[in-house]
Coordinates of C-alpha atoms and ligand atoms in Angstrom, one line a residue:
X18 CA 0.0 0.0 0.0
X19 CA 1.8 3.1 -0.9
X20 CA -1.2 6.0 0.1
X21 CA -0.6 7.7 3.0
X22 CA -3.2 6.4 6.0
X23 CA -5.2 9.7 7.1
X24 CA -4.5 10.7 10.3
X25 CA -4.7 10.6 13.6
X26 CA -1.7 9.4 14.2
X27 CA -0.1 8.4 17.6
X28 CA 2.9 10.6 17.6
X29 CA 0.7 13.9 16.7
X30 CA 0.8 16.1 19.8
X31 CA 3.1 13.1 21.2
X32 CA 5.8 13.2 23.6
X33 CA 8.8 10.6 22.9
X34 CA 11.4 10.3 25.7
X35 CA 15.2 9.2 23.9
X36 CA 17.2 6.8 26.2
X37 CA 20.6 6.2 26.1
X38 CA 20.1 2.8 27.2
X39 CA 24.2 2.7 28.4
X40 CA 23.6 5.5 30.5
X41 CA 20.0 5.3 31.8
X42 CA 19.5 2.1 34.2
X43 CA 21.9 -0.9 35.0
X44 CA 20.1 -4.3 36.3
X45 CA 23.0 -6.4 36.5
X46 CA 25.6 -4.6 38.1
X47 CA 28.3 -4.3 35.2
X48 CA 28.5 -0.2 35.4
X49 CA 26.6 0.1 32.0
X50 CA 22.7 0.6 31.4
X51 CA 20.8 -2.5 30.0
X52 CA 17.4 -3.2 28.6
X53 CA 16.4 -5.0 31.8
X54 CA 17.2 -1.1 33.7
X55 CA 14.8 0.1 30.7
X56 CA 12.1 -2.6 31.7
X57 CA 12.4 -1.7 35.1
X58 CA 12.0 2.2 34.5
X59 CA 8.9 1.7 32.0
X60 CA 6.7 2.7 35.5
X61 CA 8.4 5.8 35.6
X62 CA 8.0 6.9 32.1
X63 CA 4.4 5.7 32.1
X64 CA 4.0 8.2 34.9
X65 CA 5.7 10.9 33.6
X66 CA 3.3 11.1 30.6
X67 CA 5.8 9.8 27.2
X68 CA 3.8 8.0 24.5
X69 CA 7.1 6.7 23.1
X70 CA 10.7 5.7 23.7
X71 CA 13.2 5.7 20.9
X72 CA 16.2 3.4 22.1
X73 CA 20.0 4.4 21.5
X74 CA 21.3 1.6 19.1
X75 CA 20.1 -2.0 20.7
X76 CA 22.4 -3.8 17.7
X77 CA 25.9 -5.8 18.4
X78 CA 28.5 -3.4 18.1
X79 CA 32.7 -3.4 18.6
X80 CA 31.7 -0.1 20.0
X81 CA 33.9 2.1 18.6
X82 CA 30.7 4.9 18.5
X83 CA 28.9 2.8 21.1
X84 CA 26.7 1.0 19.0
X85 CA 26.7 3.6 15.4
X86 CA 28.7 0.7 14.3
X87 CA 26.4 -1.9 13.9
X88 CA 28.0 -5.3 13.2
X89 CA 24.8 -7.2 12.9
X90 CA 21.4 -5.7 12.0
X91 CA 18.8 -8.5 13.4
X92 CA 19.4 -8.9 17.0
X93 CA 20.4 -7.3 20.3
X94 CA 23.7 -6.0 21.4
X95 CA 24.7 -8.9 24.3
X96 CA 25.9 -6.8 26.7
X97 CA 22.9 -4.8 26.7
X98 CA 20.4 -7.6 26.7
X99 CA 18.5 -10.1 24.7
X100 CA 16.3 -10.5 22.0
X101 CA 13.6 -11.9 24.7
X102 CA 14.3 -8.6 27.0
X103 CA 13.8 -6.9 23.9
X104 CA 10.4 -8.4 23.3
X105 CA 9.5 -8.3 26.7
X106 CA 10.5 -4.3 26.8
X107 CA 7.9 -3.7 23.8
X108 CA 5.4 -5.8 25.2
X109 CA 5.5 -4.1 28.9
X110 CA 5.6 -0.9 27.0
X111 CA 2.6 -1.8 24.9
X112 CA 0.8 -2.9 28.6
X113 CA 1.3 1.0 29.8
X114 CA 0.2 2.5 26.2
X115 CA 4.2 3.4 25.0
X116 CA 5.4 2.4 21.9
X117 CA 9.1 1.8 21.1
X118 CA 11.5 2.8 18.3
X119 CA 14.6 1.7 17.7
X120 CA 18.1 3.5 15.8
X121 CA 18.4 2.2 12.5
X122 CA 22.3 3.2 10.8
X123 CA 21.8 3.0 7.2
X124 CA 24.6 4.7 6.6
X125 CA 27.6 3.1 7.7
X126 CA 28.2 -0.3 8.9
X127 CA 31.3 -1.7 11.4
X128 CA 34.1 -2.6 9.8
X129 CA 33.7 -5.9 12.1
X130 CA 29.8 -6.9 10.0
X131 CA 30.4 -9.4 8.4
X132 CA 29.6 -7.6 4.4
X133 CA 32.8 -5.3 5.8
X134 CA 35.0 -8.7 6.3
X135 CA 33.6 -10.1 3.5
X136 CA 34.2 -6.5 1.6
X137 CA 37.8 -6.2 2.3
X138 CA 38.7 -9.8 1.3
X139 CA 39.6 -8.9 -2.2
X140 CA 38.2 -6.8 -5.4
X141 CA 36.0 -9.9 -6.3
X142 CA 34.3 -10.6 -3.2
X143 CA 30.6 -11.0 -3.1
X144 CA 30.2 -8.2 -0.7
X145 CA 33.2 -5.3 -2.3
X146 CA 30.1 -3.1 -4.0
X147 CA 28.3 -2.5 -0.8
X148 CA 30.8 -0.2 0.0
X149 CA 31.9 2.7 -1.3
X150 CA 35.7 2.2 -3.1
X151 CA 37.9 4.1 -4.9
X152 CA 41.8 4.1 -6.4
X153 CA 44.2 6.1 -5.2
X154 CA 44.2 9.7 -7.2
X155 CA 46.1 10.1 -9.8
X156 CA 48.9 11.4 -7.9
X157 CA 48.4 8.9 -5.3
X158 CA 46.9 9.8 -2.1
X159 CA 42.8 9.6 -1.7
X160 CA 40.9 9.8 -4.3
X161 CA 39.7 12.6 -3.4
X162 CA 38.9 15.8 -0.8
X163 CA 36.3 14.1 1.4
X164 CA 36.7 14.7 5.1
X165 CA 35.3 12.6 8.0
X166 CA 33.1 13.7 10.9
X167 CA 36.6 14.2 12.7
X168 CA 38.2 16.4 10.1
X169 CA 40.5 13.3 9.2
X170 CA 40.3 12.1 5.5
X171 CA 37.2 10.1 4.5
X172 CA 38.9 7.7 2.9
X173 CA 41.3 4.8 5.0
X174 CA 43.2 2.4 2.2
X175 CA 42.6 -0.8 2.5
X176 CA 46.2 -2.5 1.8
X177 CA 45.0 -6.2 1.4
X178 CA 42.9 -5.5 -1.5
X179 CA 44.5 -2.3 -2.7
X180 CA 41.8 0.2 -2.8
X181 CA 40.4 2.9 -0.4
X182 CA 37.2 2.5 1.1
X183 CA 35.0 5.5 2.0
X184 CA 34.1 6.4 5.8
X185 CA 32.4 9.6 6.7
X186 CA 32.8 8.6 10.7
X187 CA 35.3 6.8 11.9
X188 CA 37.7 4.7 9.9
X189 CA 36.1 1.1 11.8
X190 CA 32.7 3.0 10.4
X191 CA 32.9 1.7 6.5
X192 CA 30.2 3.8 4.4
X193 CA 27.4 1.4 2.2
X194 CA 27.2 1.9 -0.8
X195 CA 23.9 3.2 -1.4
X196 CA 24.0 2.7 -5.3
X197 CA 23.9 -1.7 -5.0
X198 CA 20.9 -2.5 -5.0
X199 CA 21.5 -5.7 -2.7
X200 CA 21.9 -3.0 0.3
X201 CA 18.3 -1.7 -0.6
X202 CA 16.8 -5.2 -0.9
X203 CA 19.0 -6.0 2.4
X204 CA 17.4 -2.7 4.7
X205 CA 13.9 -3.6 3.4
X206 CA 14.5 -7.1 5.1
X207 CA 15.7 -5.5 8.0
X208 CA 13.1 -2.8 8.5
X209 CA 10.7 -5.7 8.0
X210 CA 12.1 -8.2 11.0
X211 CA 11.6 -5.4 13.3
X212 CA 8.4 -4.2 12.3
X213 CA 7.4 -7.8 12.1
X214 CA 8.2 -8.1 15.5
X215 CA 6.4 -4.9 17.1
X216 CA 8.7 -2.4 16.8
X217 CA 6.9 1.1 16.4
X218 CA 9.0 2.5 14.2
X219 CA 13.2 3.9 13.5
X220 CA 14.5 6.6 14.1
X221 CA 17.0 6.8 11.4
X222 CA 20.7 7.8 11.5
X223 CA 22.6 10.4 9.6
X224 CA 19.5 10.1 7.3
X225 CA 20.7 12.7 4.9
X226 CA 24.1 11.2 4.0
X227 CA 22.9 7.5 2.3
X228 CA 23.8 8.7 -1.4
X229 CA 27.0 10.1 -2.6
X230 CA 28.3 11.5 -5.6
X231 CA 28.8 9.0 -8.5
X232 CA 31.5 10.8 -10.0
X233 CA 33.2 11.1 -6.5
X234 CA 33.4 15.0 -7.1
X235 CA 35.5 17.4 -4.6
X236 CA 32.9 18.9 -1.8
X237 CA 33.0 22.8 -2.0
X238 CA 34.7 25.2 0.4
X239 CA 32.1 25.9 3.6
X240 CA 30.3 28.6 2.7
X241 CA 29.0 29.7 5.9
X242 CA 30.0 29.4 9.9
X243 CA 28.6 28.5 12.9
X244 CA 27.4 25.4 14.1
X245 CA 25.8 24.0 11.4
X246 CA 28.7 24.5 9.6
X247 CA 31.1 21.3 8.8
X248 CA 34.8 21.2 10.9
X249 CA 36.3 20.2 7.8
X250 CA 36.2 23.8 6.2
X251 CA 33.8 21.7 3.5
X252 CA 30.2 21.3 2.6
X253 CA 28.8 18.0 2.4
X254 CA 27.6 19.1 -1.5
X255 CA 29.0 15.6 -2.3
X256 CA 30.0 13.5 0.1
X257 CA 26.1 13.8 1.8
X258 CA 22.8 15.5 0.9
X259 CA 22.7 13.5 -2.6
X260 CA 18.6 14.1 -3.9
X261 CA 18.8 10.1 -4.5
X262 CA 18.4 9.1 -0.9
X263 CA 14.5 10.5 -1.3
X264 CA 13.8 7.4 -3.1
X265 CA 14.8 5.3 -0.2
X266 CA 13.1 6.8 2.1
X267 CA 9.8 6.7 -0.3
X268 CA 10.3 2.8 -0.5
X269 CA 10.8 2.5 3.7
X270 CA 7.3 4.5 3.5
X271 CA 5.8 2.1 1.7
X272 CA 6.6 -0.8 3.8
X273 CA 6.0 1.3 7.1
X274 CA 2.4 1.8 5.9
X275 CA 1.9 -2.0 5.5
X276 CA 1.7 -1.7 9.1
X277 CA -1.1 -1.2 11.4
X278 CA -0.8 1.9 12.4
X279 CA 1.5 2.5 10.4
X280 CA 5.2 2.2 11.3
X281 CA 7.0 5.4 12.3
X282 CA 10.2 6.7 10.6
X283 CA 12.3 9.7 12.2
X284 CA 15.1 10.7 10.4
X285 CA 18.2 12.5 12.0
X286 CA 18.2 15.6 9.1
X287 CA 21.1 17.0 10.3
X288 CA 20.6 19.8 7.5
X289 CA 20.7 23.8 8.1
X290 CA 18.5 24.6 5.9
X291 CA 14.5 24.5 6.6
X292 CA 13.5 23.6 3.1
X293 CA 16.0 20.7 2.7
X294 CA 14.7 19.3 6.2
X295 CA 11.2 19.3 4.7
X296 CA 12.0 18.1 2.0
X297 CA 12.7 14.8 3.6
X298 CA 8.8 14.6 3.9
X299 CA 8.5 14.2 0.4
X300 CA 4.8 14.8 -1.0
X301 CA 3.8 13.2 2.4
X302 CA 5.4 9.9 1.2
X303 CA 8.9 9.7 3.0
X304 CA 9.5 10.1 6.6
X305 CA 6.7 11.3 8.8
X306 CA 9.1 13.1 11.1
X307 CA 12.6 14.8 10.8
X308 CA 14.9 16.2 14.1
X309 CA 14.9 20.1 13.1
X310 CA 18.3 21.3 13.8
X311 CA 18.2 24.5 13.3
X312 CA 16.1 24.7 16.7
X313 CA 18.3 23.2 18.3
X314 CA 21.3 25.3 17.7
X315 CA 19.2 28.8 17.8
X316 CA 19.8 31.3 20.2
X317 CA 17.8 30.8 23.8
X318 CA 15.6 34.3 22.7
X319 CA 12.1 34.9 22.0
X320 CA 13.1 36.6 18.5
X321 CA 15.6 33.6 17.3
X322 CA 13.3 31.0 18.6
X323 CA 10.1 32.1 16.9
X324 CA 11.4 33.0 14.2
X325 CA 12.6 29.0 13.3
X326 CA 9.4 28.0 14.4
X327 CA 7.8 30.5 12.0
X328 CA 10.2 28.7 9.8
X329 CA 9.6 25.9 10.1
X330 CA 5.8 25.4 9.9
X331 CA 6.1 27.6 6.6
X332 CA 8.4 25.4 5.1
X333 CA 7.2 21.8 6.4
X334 CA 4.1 20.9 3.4
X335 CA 0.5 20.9 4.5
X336 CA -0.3 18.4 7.2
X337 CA 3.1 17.4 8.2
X338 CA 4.3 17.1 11.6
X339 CA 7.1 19.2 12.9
X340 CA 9.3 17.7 16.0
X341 CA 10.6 19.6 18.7
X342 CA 13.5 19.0 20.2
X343 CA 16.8 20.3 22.0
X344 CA 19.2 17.7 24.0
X345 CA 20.5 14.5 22.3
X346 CA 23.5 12.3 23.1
X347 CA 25.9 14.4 20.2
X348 CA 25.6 17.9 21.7
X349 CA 25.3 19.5 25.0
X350 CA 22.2 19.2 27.1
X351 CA 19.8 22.8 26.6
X352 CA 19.6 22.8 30.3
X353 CA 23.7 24.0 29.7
X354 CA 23.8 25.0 26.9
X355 CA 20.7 27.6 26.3
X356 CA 20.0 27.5 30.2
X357 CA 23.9 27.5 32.0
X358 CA 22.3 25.5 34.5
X359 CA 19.2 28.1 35.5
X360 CA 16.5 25.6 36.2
X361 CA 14.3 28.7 35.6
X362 CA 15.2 28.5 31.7
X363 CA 15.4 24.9 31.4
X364 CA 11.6 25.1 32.7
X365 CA 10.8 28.0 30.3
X366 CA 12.3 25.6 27.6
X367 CA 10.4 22.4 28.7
X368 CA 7.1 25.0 28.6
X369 CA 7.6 26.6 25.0
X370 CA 9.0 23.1 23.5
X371 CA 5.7 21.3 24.7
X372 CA 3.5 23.2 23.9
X373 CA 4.4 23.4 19.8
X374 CA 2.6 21.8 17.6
X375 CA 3.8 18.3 16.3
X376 CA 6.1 15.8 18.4
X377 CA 8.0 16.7 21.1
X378 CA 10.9 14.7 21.8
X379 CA 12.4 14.5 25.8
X380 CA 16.1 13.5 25.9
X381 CA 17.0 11.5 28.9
X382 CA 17.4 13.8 32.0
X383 CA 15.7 16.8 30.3
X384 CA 12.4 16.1 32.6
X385 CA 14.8 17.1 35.9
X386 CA 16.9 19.8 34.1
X387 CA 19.7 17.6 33.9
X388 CA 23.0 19.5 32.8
X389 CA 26.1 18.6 31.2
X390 CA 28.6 16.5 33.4
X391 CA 32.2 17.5 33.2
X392 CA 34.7 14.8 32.2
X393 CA 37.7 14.9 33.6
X394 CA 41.0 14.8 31.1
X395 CA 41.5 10.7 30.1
X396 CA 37.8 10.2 31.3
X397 CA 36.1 10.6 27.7
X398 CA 34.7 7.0 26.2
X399 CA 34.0 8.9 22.8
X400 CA 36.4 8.3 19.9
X401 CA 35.1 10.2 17.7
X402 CA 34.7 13.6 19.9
X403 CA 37.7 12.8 21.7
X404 CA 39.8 12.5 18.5
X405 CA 39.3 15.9 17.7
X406 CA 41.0 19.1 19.2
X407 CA 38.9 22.3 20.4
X408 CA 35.6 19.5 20.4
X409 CA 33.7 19.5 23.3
X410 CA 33.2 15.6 24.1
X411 CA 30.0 14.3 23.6
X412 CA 30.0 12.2 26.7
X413 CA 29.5 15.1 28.8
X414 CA 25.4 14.6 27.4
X415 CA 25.8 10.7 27.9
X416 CA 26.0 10.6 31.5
X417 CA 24.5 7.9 33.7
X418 CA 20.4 9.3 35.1
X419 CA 20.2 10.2 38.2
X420 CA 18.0 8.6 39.9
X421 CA 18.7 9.7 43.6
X422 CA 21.5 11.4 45.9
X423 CA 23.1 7.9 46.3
X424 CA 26.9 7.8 45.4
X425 CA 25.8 5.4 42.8
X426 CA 22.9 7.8 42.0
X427 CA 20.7 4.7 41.4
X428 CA 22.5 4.2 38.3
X429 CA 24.4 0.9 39.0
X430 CA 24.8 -1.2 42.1
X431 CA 25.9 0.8 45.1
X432 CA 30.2 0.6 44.6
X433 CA 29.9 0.0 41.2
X434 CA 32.2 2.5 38.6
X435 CA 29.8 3.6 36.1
X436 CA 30.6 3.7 32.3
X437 CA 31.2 7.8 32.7
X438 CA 31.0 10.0 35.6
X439 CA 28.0 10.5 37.7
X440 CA 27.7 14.3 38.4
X441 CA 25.5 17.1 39.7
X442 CA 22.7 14.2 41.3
X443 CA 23.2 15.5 44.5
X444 CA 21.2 18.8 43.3
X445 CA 18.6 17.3 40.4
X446 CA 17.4 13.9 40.8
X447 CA 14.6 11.6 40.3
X448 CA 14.1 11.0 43.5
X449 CA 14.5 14.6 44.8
X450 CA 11.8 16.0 42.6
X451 CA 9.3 13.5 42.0
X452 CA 7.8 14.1 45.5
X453 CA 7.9 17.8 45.5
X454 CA 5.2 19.6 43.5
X455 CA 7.1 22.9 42.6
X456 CA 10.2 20.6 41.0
X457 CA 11.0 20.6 37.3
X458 CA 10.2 16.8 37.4
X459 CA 6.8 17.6 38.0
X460 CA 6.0 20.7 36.2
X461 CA 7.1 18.6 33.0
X462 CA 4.8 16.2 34.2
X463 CA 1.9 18.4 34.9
X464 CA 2.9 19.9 31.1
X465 CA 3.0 16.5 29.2
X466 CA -0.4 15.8 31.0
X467 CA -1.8 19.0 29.6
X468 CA -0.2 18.3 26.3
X469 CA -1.7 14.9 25.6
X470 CA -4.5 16.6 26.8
X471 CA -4.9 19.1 24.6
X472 CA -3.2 18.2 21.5
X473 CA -2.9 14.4 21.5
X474 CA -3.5 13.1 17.9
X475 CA -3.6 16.8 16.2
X476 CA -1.1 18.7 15.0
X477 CA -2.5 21.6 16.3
X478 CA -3.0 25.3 15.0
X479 CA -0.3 27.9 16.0
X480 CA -0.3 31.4 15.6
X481 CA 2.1 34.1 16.8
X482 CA 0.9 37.5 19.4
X483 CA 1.9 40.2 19.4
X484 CA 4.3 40.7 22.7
X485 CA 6.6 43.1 24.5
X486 CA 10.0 42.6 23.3
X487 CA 11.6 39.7 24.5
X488 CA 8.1 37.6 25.2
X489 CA 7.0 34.9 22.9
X490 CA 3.5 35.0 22.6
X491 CA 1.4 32.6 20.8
X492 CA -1.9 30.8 20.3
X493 CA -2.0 27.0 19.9
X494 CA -4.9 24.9 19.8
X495 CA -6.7 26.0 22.7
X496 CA -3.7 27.9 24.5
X497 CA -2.5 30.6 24.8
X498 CA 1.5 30.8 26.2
X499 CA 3.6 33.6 26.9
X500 CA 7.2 33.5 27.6
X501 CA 9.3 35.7 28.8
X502 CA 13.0 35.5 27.7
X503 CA 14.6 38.2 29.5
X504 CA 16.2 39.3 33.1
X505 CA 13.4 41.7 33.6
X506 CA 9.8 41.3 34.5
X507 CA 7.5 42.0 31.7
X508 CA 3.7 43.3 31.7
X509 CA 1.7 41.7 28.7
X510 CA -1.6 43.8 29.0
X511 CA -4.1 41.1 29.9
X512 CA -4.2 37.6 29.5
X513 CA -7.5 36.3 29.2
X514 CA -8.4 33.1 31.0
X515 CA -7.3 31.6 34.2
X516 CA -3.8 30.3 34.7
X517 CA -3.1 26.4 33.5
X518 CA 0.4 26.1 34.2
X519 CA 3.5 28.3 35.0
X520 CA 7.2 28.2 35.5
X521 CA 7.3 29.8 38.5
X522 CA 4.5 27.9 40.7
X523 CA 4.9 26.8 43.9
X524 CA 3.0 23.9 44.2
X525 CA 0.9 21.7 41.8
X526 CA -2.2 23.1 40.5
X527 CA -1.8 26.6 42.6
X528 CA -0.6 28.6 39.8
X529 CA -0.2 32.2 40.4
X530 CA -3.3 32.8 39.7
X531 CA -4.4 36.5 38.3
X532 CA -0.7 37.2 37.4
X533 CA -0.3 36.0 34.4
X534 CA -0.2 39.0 32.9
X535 CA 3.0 40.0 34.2
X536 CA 5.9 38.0 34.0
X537 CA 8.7 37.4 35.8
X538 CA 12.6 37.0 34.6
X539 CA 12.6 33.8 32.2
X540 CA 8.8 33.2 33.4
X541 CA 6.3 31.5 30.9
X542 CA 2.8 30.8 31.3
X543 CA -0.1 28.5 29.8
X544 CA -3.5 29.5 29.8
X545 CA -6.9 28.5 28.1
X546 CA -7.2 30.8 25.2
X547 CA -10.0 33.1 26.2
X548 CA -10.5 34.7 22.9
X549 CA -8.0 37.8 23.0
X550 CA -4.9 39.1 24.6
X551 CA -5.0 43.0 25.5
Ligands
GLC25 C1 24.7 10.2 14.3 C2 24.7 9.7 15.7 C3 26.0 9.9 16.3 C4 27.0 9.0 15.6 C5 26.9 9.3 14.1 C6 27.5 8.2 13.3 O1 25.0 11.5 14.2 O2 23.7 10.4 16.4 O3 26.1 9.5 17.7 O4 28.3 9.1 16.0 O5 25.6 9.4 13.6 O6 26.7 7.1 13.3

């Protein structure tokens, strides 16, 4: 079946939660998270209000990029479970109404699967055109100007069988070869063993770099700065962002909509540019949802923010849903990075996040402000961030959850050394917050209630207010929020309708009431959309 199913659809006015199941709970004592610790935690996430988990990769992996390098694509990385955990995690998932995605890497395999070993055995082997290979350039050397993820060349040569093989990661990180049409035939099997077996859906990795240029052409000098901008001083013009990998995605569609409901795919865009992030939509026939990176790295302002979302649901065609998100495992958490630590603007993040229209996605740890944990020098477990000078290394976002004020923090077993530091638990925990109405834990909460509540299965209708400078205001469905991004108080005139939920309450359903039309410093507010703000 290749029409799109009308809505609803689950993940409309959703809430997914992203666990890094290394780092979120450990059941057997071996300092490293496990699907058993995700089991175990589905009670909390049913109370906290997620419709959805998407699972950091589940696949065996030598681990070189903790589990980005897949070395077999149908079953479960041993040390962080089994297949029957996994089963048993959907199914007690299903039991509490959550439904579970897993990472897909389509990009790149290990260089330990088995088509890699088979690959590199010589330029005849069965398995040499899944990858990407080249001779040396005329001069010798790589063929040609491509640069890896670390700034490194992309290309590693392969002295057994005499060519170079492509890798836009890490060397142990091969690159398929998009353009063999055995690799299509082999993802369609794979997308189908996991759908077959009740998985919800994938999000999908590096989704914009599947093709690359036939001809092998030089990528351009970066144009702009910033950080969308490559490290290599290049743009990915042809070593990524090739218009072929649309058609994949339009053939994963069709097989996701064999599904009932249909199976969900989520593509990491990682694009600077609006229009090419909608674009992976298609004509509503590719992927139903795309991580909008330009959110994430805007400024933490009312102008910069709204003006992306503006963006955004301009560019995005008619009746597609946009995603909202702002902490992964690659960069640094928002409550750091837009909030330096102000639980007061990681709230007013939570507030304007959840209440867009679309899917909003939590990243482990967001739900108590959880910041950025400092790795010591020698501590980082990251080869790819650590490889590179002047990059901040992405373990400092990996860091186990803290669960309470416990040395171990919950984590692991009490004694046990966890994977990578524990740090700042003894301020924002689970444990702390979840019994004290006026923490972060259960303001998000309260909001993902009021969410579900009001936008589950819509995408609902947004419209920019008018506002003082500095304050976001905005309609949605039947909301209206205000949100004040500045040091100083601001005065909005007055908000019609009583007070739903604020930043800055006290206790649990005791909002300030009557004062919503005055804010204070990085205060935002919620309230039923009375017709008109003065
Ligand atoms: C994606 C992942 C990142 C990984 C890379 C290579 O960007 O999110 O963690 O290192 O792809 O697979």
């Amino acid at each position: 079946m290749n029409a799109r199913m009308a809505g609803p659809h689950w993940w409309h006015g959703a809430t997914l939660y992203q666990i890094y199941v290394r780092s979120w709970r450990d059941s057997d004592g071996d300092g490293y998270g496990d699907l058993r610790g995700v089991i175990s935690g589905l009670d909390y996430l049913a109370w906290l209000g997620v419709d959805g988990v998407w699972l950091s990769p589940t696949m065996p992996s030598p681990d070189h990029d903790w589990g980005y390098d897949v070395s077999d694509y149908l079953t479960v990385h041993p040390e962080l479970g089994t297949m029957d955990d996994l089963d048993e995690l959907v199914a007690r998932a299903g039991q509490r109404g959550m439904r579970v995605l897993l990472d897909l890497v389509p990009n790149h395999t290990s260089s330990a699967h088995p088509w890699f070993v088979d690959a590199r055995s010589g330029q005849g082997a069965a398995h040499r055109s899944y990858y990407i290979w080249a001779d040396p350039a005329a001069g010798g050397g790589p063929p040609n100007n491509w640069r890896s993820v670390t700034g490194a060349p992309a290309w590693t040569f392969d002295d057994a069988s005499g060519q170079y093989y492509l890798h836009n990661f890490l060397p142990s990180q091969p690159d398929l070869n998009w353009r063999e049409p055995a690799v299509h035939a082999e993802f369609d099997a794979i997308l189908r063993f996991w759908f077959d077996r009740g998985i919800a859906g994938f999000r999908i990795d590096v989704a914009q770099g599947l093709y690359k240029d036939k001809a092998l052409r030089d990528d351009p000098p970066a144009a702009g700065t910033g950080r969308m901008a490559g490290r290599s001083g290049l743009t990915q013009v042809y070593s990524a962002n090739r218009p072929e990998s649309h058609g994949v995605f339009r053939d994963w569609r069709a097989i996701a909509e064999g599904y009932s409901p249909p199976r969900l795919l989520l593509g990491e865009t990682w694009v600077s540019d609006l229009a090419r992030m909608a674009a992976f939509h298609g004509h509503g026939d590719e992927l139903q949802l795309t991580f909008n990176f330009p959110v994430i790295f805007a400024d933490f302002t009312a102008g910069a923010l709204s003006g992306v979302v503006a963006e955004t649901l301009a560019a995005l065609p008619p009746g597609e849903c946009p995603v909202w998100t702002a902490s992964n495992h690659d960069i640094s958490r928002f409550p750091t990075r837009w909030g330096g630590g102000d639980e007061a603007k990681a709230r007013l993040a939570l507030l304007v996040l959840a209440t867009l229209p679309g899917t909003f996605v939590l990243y482990y740890g967001d739900e108590i402000a959880m910041t950025d944990v400092n790795i010591p020098a020698g501590g980082s477990r990251d080869e790819i961030s650590a490889g590179v000078a002047a990059r901040a290394v992405r373990d400092r976002a990996r860091t186990p959850m803290p669960w309470d004020a416990s040395p171990s923090a919950g984590f692991t077993a009490p004694g046990v050394r966890p994977w990578l530091p524990i740090g700042g638990h003894a301020e924002r925990n689970v444990a702390g917050q979840r019994d004290d109405p006026a923490s972060t834990l259960r303001f998000c909460r309260d909001l993902l209630a009021l969410r579900r509540a009001e936008f589950g299965g819509t995408i609902a209708s947004y419209t920019q207010l008018p506002g003082p400078p500095g304050v976001w205001v905005y309609r949605v469905g039947g909301l209206l929020v205000a949100a004040n991004f500045a040091d100083e108080p601001a005065c909005l005139g007055e908000l019609a309708g009583p007070p739903l939920l604020s930043t800055s309450r006290a206790t649990a359903g005791q909002e300030p009431a009557g004062q919503a039309s005055r804010l204070g410093p990085w205060e935002g507010v919620i309230v039923r959309d009375g017709g008109a703000v003065t």
